[in-house]
PDB file of C-alpha atoms and ligand atoms in Angstrom:
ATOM      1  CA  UNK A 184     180.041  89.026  87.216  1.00 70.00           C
ATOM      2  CA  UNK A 185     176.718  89.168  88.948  1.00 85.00           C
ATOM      3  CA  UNK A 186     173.471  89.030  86.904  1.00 97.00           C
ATOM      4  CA  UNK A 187     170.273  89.398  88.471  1.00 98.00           C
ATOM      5  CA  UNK A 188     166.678  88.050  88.218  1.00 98.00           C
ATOM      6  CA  UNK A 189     163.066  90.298  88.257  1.00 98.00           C
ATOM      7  CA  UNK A 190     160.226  88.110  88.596  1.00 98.00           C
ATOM      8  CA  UNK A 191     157.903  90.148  86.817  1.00 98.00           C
ATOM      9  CA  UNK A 192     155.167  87.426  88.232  1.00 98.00           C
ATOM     10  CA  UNK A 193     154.766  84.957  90.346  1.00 98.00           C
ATOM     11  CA  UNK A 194     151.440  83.414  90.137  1.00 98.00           C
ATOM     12  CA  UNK A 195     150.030  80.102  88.545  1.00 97.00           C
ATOM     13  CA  UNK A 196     147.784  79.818  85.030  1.00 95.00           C
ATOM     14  CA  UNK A 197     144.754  80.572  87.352  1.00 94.00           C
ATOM     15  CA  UNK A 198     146.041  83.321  89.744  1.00 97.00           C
ATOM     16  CA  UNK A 199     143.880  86.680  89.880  1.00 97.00           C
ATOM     17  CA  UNK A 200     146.537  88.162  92.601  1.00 98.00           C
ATOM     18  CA  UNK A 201     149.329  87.683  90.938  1.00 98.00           C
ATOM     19  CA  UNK A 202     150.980  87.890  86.956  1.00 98.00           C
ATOM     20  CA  UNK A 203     151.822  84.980  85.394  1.00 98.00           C
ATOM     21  CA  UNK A 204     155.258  83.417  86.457  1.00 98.00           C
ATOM     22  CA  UNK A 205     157.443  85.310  84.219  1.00 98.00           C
ATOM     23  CA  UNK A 206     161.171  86.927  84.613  1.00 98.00           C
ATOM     24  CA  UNK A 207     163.237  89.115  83.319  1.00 98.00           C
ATOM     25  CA  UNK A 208     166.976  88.629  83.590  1.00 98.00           C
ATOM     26  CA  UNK A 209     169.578  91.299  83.391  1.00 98.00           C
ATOM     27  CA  UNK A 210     172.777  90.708  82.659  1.00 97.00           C
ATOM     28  CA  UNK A 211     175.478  92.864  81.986  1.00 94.00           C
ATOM     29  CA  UNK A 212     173.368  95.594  80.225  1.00 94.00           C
ATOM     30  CA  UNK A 213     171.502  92.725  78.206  1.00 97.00           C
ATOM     31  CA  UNK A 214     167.726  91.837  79.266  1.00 97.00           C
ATOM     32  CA  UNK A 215     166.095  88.516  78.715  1.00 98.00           C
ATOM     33  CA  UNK A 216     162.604  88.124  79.349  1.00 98.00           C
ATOM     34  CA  UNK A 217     162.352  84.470  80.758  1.00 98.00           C
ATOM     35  CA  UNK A 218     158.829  83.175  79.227  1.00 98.00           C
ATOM     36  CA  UNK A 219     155.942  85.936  78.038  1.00 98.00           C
ATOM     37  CA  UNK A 220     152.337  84.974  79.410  1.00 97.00           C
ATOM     38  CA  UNK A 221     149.100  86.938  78.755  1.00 95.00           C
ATOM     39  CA  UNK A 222     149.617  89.060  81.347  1.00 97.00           C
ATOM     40  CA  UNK A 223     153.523  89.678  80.524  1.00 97.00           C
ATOM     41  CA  UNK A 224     153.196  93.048  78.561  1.00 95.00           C
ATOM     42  CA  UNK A 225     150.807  94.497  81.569  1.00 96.00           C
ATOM     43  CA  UNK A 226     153.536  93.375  84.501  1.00 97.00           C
ATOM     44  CA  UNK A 227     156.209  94.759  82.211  1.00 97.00           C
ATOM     45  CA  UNK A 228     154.711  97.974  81.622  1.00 95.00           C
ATOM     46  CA  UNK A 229     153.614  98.277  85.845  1.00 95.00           C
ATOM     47  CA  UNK A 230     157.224  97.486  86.655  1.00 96.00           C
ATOM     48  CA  UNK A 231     158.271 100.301  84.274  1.00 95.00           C
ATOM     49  CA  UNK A 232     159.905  97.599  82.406  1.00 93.00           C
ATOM     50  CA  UNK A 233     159.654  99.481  78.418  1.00 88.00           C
ATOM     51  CA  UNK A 234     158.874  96.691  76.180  1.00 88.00           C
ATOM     52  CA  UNK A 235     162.141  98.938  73.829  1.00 88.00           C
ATOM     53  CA  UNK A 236     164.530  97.543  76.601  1.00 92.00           C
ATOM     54  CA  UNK A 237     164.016  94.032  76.486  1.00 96.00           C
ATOM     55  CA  UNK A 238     167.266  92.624  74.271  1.00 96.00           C
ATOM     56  CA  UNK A 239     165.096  89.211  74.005  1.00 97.00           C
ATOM     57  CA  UNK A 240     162.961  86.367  75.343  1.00 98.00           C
ATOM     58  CA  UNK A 241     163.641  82.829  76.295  1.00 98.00           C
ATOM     59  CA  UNK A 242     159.998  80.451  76.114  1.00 98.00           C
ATOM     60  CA  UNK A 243     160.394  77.365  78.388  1.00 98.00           C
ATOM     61  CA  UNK A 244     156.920  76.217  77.101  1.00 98.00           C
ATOM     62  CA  UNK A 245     153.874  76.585  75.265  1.00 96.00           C
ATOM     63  CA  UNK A 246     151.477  77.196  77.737  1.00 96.00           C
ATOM     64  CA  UNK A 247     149.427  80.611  77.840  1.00 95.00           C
ATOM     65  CA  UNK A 248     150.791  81.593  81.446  1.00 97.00           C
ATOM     66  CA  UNK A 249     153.949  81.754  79.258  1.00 98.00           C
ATOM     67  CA  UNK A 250     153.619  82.265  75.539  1.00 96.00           C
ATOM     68  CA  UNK A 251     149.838  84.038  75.405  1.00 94.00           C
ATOM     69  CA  UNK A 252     151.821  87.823  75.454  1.00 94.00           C
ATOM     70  CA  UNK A 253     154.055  86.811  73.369  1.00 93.00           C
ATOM     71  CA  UNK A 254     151.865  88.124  69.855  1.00 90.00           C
ATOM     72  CA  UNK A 255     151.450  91.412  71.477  1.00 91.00           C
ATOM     73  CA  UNK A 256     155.128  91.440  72.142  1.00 92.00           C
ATOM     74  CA  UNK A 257     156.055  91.109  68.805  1.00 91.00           C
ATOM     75  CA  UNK A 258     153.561  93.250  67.133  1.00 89.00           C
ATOM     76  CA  UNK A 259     154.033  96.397  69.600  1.00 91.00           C
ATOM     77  CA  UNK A 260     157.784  96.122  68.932  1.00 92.00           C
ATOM     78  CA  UNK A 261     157.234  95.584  65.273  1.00 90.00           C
ATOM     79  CA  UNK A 262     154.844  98.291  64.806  1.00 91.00           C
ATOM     80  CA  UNK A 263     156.416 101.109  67.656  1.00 92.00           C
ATOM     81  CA  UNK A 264     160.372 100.302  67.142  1.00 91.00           C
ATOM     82  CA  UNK A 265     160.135  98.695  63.394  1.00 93.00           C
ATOM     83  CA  UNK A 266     162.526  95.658  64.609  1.00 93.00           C
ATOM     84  CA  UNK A 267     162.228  92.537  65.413  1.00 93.00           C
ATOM     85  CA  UNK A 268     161.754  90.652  68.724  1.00 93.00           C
ATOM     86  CA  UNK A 269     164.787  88.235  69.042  1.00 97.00           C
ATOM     87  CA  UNK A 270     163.112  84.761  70.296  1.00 98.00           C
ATOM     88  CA  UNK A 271     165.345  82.132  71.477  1.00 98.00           C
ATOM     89  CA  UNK A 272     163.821  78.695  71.421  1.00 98.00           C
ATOM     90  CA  UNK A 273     164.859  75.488  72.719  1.00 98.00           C
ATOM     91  CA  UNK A 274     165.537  73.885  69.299  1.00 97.00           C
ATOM     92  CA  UNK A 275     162.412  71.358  69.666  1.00 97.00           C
ATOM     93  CA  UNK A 276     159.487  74.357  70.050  1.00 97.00           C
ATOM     94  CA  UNK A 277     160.134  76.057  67.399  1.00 96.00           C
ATOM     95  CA  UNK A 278     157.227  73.731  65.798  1.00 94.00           C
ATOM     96  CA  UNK A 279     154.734  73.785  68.463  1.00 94.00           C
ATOM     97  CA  UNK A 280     155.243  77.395  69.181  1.00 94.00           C
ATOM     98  CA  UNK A 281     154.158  78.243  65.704  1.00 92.00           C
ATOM     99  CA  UNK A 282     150.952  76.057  65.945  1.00 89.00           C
ATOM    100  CA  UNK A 283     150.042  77.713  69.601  1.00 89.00           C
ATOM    101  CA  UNK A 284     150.431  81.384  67.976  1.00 87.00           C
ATOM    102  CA  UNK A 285     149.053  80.411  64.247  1.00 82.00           C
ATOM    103  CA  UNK A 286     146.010  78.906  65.779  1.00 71.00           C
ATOM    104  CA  UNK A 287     144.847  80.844  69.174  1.00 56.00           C
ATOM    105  CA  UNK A 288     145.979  84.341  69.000  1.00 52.00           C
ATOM    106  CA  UNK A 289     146.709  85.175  65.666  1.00 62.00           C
ATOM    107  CA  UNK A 290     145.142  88.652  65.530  1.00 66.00           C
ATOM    108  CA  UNK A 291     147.595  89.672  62.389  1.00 67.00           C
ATOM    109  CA  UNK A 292     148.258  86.254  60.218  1.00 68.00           C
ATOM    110  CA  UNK A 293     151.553  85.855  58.828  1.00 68.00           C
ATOM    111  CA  UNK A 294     152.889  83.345  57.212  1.00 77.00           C
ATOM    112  CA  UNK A 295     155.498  82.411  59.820  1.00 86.00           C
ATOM    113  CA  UNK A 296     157.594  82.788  62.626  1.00 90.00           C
ATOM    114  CA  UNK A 297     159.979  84.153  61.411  1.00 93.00           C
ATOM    115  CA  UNK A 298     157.875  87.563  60.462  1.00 89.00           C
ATOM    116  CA  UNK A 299     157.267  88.206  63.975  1.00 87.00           C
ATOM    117  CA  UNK A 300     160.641  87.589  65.385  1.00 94.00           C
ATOM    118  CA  UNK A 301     164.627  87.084  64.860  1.00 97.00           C
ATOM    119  CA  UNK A 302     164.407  83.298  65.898  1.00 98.00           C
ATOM    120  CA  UNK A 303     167.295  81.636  67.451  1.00 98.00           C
ATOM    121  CA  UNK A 304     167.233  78.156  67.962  1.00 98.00           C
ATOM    122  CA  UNK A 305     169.301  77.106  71.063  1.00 98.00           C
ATOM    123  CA  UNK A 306     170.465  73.272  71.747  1.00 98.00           C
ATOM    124  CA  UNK A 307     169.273  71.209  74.369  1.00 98.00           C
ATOM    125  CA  UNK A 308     171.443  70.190  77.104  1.00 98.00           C
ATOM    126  CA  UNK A 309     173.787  72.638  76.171  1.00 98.00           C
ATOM    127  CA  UNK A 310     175.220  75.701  77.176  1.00 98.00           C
ATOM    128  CA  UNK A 311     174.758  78.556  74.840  1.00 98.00           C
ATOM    129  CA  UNK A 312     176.321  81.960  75.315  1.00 98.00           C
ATOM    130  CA  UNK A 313     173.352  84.214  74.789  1.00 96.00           C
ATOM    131  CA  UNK A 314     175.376  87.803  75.761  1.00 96.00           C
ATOM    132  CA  UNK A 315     178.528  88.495  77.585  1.00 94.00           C
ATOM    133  CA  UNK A 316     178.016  86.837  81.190  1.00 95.00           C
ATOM    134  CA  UNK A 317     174.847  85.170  79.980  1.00 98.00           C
ATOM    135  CA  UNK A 318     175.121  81.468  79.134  1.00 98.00           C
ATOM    136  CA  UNK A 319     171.597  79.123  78.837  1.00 98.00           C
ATOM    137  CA  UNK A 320     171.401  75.650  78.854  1.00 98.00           C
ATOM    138  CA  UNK A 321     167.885  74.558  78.143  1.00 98.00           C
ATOM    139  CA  UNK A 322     166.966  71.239  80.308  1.00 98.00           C
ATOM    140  CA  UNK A 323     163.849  68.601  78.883  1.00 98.00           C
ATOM    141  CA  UNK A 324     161.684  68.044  82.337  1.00 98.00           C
ATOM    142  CA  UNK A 325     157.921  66.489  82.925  1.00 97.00           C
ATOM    143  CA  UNK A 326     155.540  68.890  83.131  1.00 97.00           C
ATOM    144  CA  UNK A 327     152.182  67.905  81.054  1.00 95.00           C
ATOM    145  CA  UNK A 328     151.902  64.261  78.909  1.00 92.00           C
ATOM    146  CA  UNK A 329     152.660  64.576  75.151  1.00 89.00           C
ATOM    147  CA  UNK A 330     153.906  68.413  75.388  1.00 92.00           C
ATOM    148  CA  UNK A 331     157.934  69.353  75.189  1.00 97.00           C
ATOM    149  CA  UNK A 332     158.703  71.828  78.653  1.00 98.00           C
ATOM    150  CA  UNK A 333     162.207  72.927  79.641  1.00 98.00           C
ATOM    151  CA  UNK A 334     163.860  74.518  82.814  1.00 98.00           C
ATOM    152  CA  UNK A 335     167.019  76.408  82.014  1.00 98.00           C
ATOM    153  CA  UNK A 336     170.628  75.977  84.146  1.00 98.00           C
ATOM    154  CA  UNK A 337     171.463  79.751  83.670  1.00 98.00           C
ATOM    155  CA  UNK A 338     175.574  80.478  84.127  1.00 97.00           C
ATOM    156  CA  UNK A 339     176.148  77.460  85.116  1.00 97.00           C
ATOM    157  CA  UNK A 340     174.676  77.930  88.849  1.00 97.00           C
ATOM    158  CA  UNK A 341     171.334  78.816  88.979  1.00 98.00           C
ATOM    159  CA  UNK A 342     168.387  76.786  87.704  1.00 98.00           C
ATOM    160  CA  UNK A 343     164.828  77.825  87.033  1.00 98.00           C
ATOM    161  CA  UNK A 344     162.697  75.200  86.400  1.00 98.00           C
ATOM    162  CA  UNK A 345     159.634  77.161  84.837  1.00 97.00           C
ATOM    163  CA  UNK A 346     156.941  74.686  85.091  1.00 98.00           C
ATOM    164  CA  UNK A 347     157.648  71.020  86.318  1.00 98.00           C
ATOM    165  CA  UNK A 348     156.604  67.896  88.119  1.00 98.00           C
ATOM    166  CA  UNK A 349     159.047  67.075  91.164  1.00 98.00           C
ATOM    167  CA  UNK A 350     161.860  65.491  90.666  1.00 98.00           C
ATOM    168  CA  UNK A 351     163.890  65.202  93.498  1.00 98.00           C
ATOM    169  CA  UNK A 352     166.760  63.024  91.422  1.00 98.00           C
ATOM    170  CA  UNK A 353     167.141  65.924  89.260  1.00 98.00           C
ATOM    171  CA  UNK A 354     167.699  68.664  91.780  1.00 98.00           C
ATOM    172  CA  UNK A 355     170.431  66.578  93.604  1.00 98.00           C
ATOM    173  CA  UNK A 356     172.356  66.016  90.517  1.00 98.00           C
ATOM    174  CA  UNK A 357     172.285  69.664  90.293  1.00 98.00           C
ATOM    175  CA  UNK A 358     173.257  70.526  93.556  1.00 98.00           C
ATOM    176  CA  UNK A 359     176.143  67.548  93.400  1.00 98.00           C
ATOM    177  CA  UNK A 360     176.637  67.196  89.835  1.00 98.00           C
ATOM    178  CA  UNK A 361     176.386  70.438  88.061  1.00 97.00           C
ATOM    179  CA  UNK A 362     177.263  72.844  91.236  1.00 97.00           C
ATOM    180  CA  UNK A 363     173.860  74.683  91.350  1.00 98.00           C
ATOM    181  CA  UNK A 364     173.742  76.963  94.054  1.00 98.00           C
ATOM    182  CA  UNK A 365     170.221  78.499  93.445  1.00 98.00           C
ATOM    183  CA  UNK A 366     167.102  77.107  92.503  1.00 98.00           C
ATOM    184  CA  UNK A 367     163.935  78.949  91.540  1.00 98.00           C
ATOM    185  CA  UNK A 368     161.393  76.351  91.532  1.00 98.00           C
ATOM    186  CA  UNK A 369     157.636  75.959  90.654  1.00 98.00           C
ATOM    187  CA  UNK A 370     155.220  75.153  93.563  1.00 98.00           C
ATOM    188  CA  UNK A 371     152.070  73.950  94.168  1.00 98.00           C
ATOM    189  CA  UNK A 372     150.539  74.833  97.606  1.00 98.00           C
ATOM    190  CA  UNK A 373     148.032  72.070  97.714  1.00 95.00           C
ATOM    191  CA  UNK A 374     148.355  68.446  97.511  1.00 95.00           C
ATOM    192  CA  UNK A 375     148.445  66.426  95.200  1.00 93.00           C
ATOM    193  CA  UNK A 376     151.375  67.853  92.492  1.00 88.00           C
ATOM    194  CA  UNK A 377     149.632  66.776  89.618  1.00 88.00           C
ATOM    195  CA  UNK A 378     151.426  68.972  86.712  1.00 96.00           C
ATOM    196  CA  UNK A 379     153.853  70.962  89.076  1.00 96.00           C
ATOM    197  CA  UNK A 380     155.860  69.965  92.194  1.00 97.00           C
ATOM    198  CA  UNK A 381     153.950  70.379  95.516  1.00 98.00           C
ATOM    199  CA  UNK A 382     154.919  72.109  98.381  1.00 98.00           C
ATOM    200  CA  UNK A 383     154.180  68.998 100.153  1.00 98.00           C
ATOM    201  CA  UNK A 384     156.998  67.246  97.950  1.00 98.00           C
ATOM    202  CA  UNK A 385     159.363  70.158  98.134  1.00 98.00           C
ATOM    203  CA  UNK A 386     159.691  69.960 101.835  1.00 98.00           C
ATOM    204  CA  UNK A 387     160.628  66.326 101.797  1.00 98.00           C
ATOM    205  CA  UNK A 388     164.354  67.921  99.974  1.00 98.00           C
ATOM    206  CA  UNK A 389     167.431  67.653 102.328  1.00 98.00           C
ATOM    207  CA  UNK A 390     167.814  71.164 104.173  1.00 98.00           C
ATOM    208  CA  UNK A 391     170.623  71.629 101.895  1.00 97.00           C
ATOM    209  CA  UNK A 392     168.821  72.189  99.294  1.00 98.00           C
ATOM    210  CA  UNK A 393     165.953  73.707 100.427  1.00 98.00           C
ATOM    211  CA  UNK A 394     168.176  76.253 101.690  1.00 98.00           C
ATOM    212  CA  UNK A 395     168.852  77.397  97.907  1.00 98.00           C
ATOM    213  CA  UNK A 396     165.562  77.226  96.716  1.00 98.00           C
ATOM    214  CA  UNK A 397     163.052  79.938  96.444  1.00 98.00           C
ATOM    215  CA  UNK A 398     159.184  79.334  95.369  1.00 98.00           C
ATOM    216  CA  UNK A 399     157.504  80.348  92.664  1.00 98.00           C
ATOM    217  CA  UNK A 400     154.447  79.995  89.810  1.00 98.00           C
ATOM    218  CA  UNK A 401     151.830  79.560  93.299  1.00 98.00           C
ATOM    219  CA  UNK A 402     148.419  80.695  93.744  1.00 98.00           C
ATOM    220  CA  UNK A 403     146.445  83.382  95.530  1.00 98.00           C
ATOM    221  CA  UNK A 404     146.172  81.817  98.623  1.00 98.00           C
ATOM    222  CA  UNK A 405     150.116  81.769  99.047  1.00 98.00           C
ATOM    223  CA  UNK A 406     150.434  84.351 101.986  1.00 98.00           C
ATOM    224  CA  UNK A 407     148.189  81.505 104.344  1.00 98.00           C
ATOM    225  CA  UNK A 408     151.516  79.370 103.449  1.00 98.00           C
ATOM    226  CA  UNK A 409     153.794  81.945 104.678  1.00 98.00           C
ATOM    227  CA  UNK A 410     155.994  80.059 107.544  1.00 97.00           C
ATOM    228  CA  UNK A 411     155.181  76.683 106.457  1.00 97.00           C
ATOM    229  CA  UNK A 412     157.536  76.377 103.880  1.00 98.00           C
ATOM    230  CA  UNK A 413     160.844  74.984 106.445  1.00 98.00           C
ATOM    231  CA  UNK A 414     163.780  76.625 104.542  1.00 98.00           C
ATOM    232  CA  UNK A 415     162.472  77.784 101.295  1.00 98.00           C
ATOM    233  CA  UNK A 416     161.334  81.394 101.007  1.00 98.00           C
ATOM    234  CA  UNK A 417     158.542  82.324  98.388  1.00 98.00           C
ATOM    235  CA  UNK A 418     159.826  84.589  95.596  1.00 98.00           C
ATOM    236  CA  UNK A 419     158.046  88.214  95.304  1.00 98.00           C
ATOM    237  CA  UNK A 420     156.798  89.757  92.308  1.00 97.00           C
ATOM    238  CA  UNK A 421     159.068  93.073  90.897  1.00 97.00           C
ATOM    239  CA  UNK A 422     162.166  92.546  93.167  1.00 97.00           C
ATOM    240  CA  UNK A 423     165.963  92.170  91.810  1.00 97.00           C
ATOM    241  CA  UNK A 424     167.786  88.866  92.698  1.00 97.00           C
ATOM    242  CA  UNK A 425     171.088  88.335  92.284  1.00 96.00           C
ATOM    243  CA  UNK A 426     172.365  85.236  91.067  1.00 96.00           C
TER     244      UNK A 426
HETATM  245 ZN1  LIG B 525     152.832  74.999  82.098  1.00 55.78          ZN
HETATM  246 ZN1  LIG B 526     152.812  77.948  84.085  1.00 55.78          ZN
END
């Protein structure tokens, strides 16, 4: 069965022109919101995406750009639908998550994670069924030193990296290995990829794989890189892809 993919933004940490490079997958009748940055519940609501429809959210990482909405998340559903945002974690976050919210947002203290959301821990490098035609394998990748980040293989044929550094050895065992056949992947426009792959080092993939790979998490200046990207297209904010 086909799911698809709403990137309900597109741009990097710093981007003014774009949200921050989150998703929301639907699959089957089940919605998971793929990472919740700061400006998450404002995309949401613009997309008219109700906050009451989301099933529940994934976190790759604890940057803002991804977890900084995530308090506001909680508290509007805890406070306007008296339930319960179901998290699901890569099993390893679940510590540093609770650090990032306890100590920089924390507008209503409580004394864990677990009174803001229905936690589920999920294992890494393995596939978990999350809902019927939904399965989620959380995958450990470089992003910044000293700080746990994951990309997700998501039914077994599409992989999202969230945030990462290139890694070109990676994204050919996908493609040969594993049998990806999309790949929605972080980019950098300028040179050098410090944190994040650049474009530079994207286009230096075999056409095969470029062919499957679609752009995302770039800056404002993004539309001057229109046509310079060889076979990879650069994903838009607020449209459906199927996968
Ligand atoms: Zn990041
Ligand atoms: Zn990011």
């Amino acid at each position: 069965m086909k799911a698809t993919i709403t990137m309900i933004g597109t741009g990097d940490a710093f981007a003014q022109n774009y949200a921050n490079n989150n998703a929301v997958i639907h699959a089957d009748g089940f919605r998971l919101l793929v990472d919740c940055g700061y400006t998450a519940p404002t995309a949401l609501q613009r997309l008219g995406m109700p906050f009451s429809d989301l099933d529940a959210v994934l976190i790759s990482h604890t940057h803002s750009d991804h977890v900084g909405g995530l308090e506001e998340l909680a508290l509007e559903i805890m406070h306007t639908y008296q339930r319960k945002l179901v998290l699901y974690l890569p099993n390893t976050l679940r510590d540093p998550l609770w650090e990032k919210l306890n100590s920089e947002l924390a507008q209503e203290p409580l004394p864990s994670l677990d009174d803001y959301f229905t936690v589920k821990l999920i294992p890494v490098d393995e596939p978990t069924g999350i809902a019927p035609g939904l399965i989620v394998e959380p995958v450990q990748t470089e992003h910044i030193d000293n700080r746990l980040s994951y990309s997700f293989i998501i039914n077994e044929r599409f992989f999202y990296s969230a945030d990462m550094r290139f890694n070109p050895k990676l994204l050919h065992q996908l493609v040969n290995d594993r049998g990806i056949q999309l790949i929605f992947h972080d980019c950098q426009l300028s040179s050098p990829g410090t944190v994040h792959a650049s474009l530079d080092e994207l286009l230096t993939l075999p056409e095969s794989i470029q062919t499957m790979t679609k752009l995302m998490h770039y800056g404002d200046t993004m539309p001057d890189f229109i046509g310079q990207t060889s076979r990879m297209t650069f994903l838009e904010q607020g449209i459906a892809y199927e996968f």
